[in-house]
Short mmCIF file of C-alpha atoms in Angstrom, two decimals:
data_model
loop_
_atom_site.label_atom_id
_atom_site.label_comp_id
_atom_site.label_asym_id
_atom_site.label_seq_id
_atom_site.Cartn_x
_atom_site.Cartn_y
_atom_site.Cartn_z
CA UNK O 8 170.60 93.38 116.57
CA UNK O 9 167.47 95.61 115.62
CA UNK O 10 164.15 94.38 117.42
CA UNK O 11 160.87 95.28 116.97
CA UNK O 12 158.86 96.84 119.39
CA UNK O 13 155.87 93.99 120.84
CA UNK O 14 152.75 95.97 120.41
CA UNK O 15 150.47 96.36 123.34
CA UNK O 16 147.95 94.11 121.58
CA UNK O 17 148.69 90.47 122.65
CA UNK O 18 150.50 91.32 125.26
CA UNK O 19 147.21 92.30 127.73
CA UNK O 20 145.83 88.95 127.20
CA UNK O 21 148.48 87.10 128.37
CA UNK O 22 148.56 89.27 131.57
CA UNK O 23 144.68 88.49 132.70
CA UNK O 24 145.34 86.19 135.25
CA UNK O 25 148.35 87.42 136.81
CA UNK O 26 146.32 89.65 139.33
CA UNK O 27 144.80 86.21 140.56
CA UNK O 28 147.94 84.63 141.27
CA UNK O 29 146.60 83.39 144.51
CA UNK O 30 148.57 83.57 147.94
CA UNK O 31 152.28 82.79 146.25
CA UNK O 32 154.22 85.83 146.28
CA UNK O 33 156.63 84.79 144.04
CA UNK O 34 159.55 84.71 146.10
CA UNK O 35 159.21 81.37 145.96
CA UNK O 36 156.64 80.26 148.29
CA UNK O 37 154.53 77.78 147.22
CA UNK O 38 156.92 77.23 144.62
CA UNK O 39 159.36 74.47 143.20
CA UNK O 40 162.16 75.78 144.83
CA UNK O 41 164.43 72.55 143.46
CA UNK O 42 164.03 74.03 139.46
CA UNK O 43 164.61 77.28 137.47
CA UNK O 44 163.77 77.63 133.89
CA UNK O 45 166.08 80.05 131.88
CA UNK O 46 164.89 81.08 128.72
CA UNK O 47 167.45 82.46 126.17
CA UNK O 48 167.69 83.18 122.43
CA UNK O 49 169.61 80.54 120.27
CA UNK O 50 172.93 83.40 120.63
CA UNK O 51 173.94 82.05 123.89
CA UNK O 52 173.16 78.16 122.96
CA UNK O 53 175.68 78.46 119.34
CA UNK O 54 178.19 81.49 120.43
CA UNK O 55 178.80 81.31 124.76
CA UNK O 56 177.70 78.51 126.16
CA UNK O 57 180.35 78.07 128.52
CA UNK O 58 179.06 81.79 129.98
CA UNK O 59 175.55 80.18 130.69
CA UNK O 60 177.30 76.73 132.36
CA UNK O 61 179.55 78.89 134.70
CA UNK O 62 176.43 80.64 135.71
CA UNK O 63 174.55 77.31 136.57
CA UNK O 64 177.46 76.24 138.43
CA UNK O 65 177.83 79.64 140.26
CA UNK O 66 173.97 79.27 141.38
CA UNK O 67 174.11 75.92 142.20
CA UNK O 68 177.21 75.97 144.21
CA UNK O 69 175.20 78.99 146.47
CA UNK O 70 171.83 76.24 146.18
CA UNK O 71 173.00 72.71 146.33
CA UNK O 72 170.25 70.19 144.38
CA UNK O 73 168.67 73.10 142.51
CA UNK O 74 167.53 71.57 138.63
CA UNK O 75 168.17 74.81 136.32
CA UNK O 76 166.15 74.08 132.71
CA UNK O 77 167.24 75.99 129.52
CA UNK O 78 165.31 76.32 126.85
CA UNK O 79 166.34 78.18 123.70
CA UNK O 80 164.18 80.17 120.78
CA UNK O 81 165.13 82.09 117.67
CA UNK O 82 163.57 85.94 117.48
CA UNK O 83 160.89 85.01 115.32
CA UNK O 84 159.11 82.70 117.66
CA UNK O 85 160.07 83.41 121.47
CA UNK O 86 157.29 85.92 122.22
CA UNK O 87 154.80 84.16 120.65
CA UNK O 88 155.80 81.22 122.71
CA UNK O 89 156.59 83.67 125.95
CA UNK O 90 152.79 84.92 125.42
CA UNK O 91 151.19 82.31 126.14
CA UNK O 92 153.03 80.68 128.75
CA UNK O 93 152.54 84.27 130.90
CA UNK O 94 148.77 83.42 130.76
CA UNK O 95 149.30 79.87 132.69
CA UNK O 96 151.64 79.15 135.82
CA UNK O 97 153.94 77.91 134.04
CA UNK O 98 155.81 80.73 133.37
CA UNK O 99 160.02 80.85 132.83
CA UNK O 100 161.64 82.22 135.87
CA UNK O 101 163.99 84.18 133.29
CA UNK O 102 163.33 85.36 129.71
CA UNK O 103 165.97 87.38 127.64
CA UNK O 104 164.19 90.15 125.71
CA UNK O 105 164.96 92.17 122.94
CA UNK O 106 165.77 95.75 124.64
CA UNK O 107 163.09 97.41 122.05
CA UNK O 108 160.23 94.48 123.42
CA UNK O 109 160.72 95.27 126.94
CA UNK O 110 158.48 98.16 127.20
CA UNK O 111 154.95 96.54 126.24
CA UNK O 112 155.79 93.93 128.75
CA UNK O 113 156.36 96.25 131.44
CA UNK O 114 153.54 98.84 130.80
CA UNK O 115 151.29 95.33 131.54
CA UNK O 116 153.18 94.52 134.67
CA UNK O 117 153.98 90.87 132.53
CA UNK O 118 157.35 91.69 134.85
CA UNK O 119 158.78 91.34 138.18
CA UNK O 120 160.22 94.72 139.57
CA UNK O 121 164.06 93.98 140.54
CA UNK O 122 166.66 96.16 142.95
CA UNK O 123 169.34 97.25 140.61
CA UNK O 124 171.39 97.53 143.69
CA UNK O 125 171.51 93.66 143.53
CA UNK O 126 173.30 93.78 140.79
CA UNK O 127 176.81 94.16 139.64
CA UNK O 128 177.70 97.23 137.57
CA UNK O 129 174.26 98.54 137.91
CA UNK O 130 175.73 101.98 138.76
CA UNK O 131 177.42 102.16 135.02
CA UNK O 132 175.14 100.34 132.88
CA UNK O 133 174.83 102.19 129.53
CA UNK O 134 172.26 104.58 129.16
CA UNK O 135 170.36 103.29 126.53
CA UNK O 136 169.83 99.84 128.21
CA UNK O 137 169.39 101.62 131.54
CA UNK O 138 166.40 103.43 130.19
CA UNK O 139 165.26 100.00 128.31
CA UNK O 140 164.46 98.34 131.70
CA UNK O 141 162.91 101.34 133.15
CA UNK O 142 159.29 101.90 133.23
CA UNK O 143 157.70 104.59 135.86
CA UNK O 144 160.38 104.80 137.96
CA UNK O 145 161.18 100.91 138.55
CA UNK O 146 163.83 98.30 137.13
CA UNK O 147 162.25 95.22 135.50
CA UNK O 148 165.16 94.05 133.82
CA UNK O 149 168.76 93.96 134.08
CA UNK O 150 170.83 95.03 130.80
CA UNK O 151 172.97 91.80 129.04
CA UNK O 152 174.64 93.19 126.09
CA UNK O 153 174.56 95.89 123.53
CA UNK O 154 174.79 96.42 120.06
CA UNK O 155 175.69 99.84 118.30
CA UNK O 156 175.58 101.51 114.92
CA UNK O 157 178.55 103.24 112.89
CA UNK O 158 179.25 104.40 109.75
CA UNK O 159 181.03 101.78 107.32
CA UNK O 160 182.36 103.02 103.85
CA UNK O 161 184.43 101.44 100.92
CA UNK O 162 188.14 102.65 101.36
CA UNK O 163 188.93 101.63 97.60
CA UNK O 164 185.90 104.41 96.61
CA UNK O 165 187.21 107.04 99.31
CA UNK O 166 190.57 106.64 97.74
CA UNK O 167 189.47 106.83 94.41
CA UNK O 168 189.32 111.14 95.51
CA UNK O 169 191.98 111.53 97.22
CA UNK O 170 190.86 110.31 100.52
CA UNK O 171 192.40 107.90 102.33
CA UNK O 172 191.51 107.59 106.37
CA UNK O 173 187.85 107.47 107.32
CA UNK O 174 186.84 111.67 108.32
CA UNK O 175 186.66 112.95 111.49
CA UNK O 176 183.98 115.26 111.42
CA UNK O 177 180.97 115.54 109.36
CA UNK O 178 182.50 118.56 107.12
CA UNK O 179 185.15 116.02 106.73
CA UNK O 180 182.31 113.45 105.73
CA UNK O 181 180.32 116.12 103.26
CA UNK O 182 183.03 116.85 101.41
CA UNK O 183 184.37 113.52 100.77
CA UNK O 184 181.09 112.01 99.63
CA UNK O 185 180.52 115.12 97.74
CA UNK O 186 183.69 113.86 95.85
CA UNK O 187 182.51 110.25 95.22
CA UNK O 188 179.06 111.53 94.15
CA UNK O 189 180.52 113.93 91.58
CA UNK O 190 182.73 111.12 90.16
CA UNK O 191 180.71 108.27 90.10
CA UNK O 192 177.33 110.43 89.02
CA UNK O 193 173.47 110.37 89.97
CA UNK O 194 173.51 106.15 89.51
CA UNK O 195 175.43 105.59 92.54
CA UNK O 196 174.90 106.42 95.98
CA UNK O 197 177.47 107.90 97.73
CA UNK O 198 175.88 106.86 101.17
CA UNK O 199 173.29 104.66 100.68
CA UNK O 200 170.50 105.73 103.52
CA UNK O 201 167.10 104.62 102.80
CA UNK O 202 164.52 107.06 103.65
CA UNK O 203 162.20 105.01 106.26
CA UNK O 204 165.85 103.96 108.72
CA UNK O 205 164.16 105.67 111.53
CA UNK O 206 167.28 104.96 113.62
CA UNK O 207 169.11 106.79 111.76
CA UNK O 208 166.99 109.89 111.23
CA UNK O 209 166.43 110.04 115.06
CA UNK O 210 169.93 109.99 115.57
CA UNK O 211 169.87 113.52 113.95
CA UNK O 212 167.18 114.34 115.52
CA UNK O 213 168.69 113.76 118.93
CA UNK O 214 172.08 115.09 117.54
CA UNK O 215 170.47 118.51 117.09
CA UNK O 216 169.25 118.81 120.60
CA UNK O 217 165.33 117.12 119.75
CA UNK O 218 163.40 114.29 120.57
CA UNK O 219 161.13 112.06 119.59
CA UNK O 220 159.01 112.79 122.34
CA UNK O 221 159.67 114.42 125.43
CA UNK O 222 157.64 113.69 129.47
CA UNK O 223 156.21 116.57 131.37
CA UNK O 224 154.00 116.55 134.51
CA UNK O 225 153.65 113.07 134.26
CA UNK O 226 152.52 112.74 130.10
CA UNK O 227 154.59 112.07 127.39
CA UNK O 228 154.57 115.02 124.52
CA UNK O 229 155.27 114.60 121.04
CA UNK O 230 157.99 116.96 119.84
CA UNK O 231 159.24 116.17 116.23
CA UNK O 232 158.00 119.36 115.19
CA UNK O 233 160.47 121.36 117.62
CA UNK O 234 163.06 123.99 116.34
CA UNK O 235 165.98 121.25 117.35
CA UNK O 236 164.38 118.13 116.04
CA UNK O 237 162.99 120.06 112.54
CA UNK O 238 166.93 120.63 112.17
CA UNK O 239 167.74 117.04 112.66
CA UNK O 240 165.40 116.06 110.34
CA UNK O 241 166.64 118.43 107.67
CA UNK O 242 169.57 117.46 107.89
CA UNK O 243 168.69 113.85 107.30
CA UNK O 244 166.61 115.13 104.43
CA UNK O 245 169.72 116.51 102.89
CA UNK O 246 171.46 113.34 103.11
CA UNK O 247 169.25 111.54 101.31
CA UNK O 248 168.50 114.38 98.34
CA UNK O 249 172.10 114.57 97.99
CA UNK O 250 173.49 110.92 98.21
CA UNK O 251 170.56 108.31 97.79
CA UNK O 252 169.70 107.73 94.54
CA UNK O 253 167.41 104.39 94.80
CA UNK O 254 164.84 103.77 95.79
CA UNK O 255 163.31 106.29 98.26
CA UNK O 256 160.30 104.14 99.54
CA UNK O 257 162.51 102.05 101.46
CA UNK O 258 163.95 100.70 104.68
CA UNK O 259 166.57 99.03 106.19
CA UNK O 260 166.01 95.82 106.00
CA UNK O 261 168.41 94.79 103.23
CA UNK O 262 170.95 97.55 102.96
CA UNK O 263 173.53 94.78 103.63
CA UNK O 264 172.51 93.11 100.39
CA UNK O 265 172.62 96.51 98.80
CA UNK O 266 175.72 97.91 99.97
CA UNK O 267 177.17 94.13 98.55
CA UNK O 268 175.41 95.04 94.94
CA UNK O 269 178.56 97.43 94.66
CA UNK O 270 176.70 100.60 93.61
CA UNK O 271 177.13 102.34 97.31
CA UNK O 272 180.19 103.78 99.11
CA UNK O 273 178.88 104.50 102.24
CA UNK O 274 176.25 103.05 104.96
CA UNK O 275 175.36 103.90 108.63
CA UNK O 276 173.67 100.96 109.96
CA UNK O 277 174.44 98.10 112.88
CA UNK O 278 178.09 97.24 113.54
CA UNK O 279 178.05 93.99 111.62
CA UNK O 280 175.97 94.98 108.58
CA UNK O 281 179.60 96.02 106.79
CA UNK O 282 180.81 92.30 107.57
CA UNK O 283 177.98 90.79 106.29
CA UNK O 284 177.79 92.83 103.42
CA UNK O 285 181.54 91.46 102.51
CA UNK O 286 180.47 87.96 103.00
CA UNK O 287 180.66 86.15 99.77
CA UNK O 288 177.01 85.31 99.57
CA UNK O 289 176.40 89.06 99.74
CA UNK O 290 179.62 90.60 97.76
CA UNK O 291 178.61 90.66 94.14
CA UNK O 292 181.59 92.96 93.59
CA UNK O 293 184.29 90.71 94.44
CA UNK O 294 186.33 93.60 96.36
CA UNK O 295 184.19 94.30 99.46
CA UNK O 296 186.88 91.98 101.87
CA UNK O 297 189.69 93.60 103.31
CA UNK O 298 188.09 96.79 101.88
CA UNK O 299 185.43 97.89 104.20
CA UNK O 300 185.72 100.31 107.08
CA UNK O 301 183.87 100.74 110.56
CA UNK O 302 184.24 104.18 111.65
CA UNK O 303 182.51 106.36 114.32
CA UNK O 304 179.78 108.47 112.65
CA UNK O 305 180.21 112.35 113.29
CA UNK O 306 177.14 114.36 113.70
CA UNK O 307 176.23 117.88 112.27
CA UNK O 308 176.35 119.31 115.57
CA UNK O 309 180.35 118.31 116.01
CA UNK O 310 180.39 115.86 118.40
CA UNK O 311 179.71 112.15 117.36
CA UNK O 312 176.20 110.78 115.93
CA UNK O 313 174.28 109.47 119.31
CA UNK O 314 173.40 106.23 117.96
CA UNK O 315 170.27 104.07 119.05
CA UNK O 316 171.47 101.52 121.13
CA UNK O 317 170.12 97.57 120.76
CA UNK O 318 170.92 94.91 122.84
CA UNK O 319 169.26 92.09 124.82
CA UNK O 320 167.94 92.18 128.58
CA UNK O 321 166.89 90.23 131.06
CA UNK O 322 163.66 89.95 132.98
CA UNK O 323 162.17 87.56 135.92
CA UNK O 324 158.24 87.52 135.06
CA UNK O 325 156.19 88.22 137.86
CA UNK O 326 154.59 84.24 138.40
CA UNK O 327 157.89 83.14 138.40
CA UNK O 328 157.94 81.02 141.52
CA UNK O 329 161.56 81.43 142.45
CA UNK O 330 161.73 85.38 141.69
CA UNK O 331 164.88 85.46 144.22
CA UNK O 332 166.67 82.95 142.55
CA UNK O 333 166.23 84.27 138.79
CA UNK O 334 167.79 87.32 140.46
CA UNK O 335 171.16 85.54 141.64
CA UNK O 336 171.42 83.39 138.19
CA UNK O 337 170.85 87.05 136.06
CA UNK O 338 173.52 88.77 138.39
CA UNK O 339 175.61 85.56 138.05
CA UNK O 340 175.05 85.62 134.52
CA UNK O 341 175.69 89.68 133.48
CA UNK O 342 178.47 90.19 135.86
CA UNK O 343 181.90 91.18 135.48
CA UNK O 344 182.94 87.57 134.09
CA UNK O 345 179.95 87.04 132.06
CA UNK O 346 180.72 90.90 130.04
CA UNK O 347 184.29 89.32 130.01
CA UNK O 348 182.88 86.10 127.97
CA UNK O 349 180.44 88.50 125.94
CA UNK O 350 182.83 91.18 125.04
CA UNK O 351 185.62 87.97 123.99
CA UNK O 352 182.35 87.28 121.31
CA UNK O 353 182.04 90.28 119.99
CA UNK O 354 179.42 92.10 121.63
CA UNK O 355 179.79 95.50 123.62
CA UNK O 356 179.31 94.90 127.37
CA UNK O 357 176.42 96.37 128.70
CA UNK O 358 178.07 98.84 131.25
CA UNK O 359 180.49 102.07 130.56
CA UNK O 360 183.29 100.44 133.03
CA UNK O 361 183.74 97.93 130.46
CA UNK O 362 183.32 100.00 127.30
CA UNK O 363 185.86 102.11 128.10
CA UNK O 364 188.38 99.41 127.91
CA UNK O 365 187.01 98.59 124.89
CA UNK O 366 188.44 101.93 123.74
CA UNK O 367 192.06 100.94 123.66
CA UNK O 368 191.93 97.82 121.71
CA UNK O 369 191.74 99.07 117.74
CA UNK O 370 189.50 95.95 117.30
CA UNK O 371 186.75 97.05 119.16
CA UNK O 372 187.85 101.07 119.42
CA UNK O 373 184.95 101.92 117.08
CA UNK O 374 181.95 100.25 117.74
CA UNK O 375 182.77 101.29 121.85
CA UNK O 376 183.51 104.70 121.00
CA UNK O 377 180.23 105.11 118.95
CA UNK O 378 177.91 103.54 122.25
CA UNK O 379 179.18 106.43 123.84
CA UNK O 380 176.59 108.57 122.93
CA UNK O 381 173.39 106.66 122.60
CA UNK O 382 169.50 107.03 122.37
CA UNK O 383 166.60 105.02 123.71
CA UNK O 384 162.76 105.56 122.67
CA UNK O 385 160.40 107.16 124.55
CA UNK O 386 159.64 104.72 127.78
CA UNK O 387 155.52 105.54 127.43
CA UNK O 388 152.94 103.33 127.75
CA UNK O 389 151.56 104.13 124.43
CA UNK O 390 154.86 103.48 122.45
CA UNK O 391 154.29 100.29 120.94
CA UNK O 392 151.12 101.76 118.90
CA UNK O 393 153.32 104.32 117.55
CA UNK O 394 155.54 101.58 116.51
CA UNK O 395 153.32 99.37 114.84
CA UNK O 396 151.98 102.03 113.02
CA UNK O 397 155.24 103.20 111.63
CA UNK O 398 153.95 106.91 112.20
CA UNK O 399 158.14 107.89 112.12
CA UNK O 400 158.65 105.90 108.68
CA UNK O 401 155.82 107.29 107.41
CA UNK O 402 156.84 110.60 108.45
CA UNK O 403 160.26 110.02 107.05
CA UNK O 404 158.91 108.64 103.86
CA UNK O 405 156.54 111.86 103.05
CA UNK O 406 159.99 114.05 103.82
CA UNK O 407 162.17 111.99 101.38
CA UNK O 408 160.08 111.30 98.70
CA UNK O 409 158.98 115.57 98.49
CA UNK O 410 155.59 114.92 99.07
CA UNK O 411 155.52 117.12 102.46
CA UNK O 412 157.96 119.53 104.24
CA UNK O 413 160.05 118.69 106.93
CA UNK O 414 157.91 120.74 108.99
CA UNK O 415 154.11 119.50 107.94
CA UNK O 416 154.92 116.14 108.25
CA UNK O 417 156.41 116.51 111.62
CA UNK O 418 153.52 118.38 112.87
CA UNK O 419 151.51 115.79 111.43
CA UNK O 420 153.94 112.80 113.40
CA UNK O 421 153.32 114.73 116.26
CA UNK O 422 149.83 114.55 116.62
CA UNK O 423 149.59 110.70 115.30
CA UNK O 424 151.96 110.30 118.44
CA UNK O 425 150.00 112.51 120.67
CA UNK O 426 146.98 110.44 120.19
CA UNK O 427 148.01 107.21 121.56
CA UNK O 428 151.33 107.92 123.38
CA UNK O 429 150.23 107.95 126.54
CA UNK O 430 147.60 104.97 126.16
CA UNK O 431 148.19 101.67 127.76
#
């Protein structure tokens, strides 16, 4: 579910001509009002495509003779492909997005502005999505599903010291992993966290009251090096002196295939990292299936872990001819039957209505419970140069590895951030 951040580089380019658009508004005058081109990720063409037929049908019912296109691209390739087709008129009339690529799009106005109004469920779409398709003070998106993070840890290992139902609280966490680390000894990690999982640290960070960066008078702040988020970050430091024992240069990207090497008892990653890690490609212990555990991570400060929130949106780019239209086949699309069809796949629905159903079912209890509480990054124009310059792994990096104090490399985060974060 994680998705990087699209830099601002590339993305002004493919913008250059869209102040030149000529007399078409992009309500559809001028327009081929007969077509609409719907671009989605391969997830909806392999796992619901019934959920993007009833929303052709829905449209087309409302505008008889309309000719809706699909066309479908994996992760790797869509922006590349999304790019340049912004810089030509032949632009998609809707394009799913990665929540996390949204903003570089917006800040360059690559993105029609849309009344959330219009929409169904608009009033309890999740926070963290909410803030996804926000960019000063407008809506250029409309949330389609989400994706949390929870804790996931080897019941056979917990049992192993006397503990047998996942902990409620984070004392309840300490202590048990304390156990597993004193038995199984300094070769084994009794949560295996790598050091550069900025979702994670920030998730103490926001835990403990901070922030990665905060908005005031109309700029955006660093403020790693505040009281609250020093405290997060110390407490993430703690985790990983006391319970990660590899390798602390690290990041997330293959903690599946780690936690599957057997030598861990514990991650805190994306809900379906603990599945995959079971698989039988990835289990080289034999005794991960049937033996793993989702449960909702409990923070420090006694309420549960807020947990950055991924997910996929969708946005109507501004030369799309038939702006109006995109509109109706998004609201047709992410309404209450289309969360109905998502949430029957597996994914978390992308409003709180919804998720709090989700709560009853011991299925999907855990993974809704943990959205609850959720995080977003900072929605400033500059935050796609903090991104691709990893300024928080970095950070995170210097902190686990010794070489600086929680405090001196947060004031030195801080002014990285400062220097670009409010830069288009």
């Amino acid at each position: 579910m994680k998705r990087r951040l699209i830099a601002a580089i590339g993305v002004a380019g493919m913008i250059v001509s869209i102040a030149a658009c000529g007399s078409d508004d992009g309500k559809g005058k001028g327009g081929d009002n007969d077509a609409l081109t719907v671009w989605l990720t391969v997830d909806a063409q392999n796992n619901w495509p019934n959920l993007v037929k009833a929303a052709d049908a829905a449209v087309v019912k409302k505008h008889p003779g309309l000719k809706i296109k699909h066309e479908y691209y994996g992760w790797p390739d869509k922006n590349t492909k999304l790019d340049a087709v912004l810089a030509t008129d032949k632009a998609p009339d809707v394009v799913e997005m990665g929540n996390t690529e949204m903003l570089g799009y917006m800040v360059k106005g690559a993105f029609a502005p849309l009344e959330p109004g219009k929409f169904e469920g608009s009033d309890a779409w999740l926070d963290g999505l909410k803030a996804s398709v926000t960019y000063d003070g407008k809506t250029y998106g409309v949330p389609y599903y989400a994706g949390g993070r929870v804790a996931n840890w080897r019941k056979d290992v917990a049992a192993s010291v006397g503990v047998k139902t996942p902990p409620k609280t984070y004392a309840e966490l300490t202590s048990a992993l304390d156990k597993i680390q004193k038995k199984e000894g300094n070769k084994f990690n009794a949560w295996y966290q790598p050091t550069r999982d900025w979702y994670a640290a920030m998730s103490f960070v926001y835990d403990a009251g901070g922030a990665i960066a905060k908005q005031e008078g109309g700029q955006w702040k660093a403020t790693l090096s505040s009281p609250e988020s020093v405290k997060g970050l110390t407490a993430f430091r703690q985790v990983v002196d006391k319970y990660m024992h590899g390798d602390k240069t690290k990041d997330e990207s293959d903690r599946y295939l780690v936690y599957g090497q057997g030598k861990s008892a514990m991650i805190f990653g994306a809900a379906w990292e603990g599945a995959t890690s079971a698989d039988p490609k990835n289990d080289k212990t034999g005794k991960l299936k049937d033996n793993l555990e989702n449960f909702v991570m409990p923070g420090p400060s006694g309420k549960n872990m807020p947990v950055f929130l991924g997910g996929s949106d969708l946005a109507v780019p501004v030369k799309s001819h038939n702006q109006d239209i995109a509109a109706e086949w998004i609201n047709a699309f992410t309404g209450p039957e289309g969360q109905k069809g998502l949430i029957a796949k597996g994914n978390l629905p992308n409003n709180k209505t919804d998720l709090a159903t989700l709560k009853n079912d011991p299925a999907t209890a855990v993974p809704a419970t943990a959205a609850e509480s959720n995080w977003f990054v900072p929605m400033a124009p500059g935050w796609g140069q903090v991104e691709k310059a990893q300024v928080l792994q970095t950070m995170l990096q210097q902190i686990g590895t010794g070489k600086k104090s929680v405090q001196d490399a947060a004031k030195e985060a801080d002014a990285a951030i400062d220097k670009v974060i409010n830069t288009k």
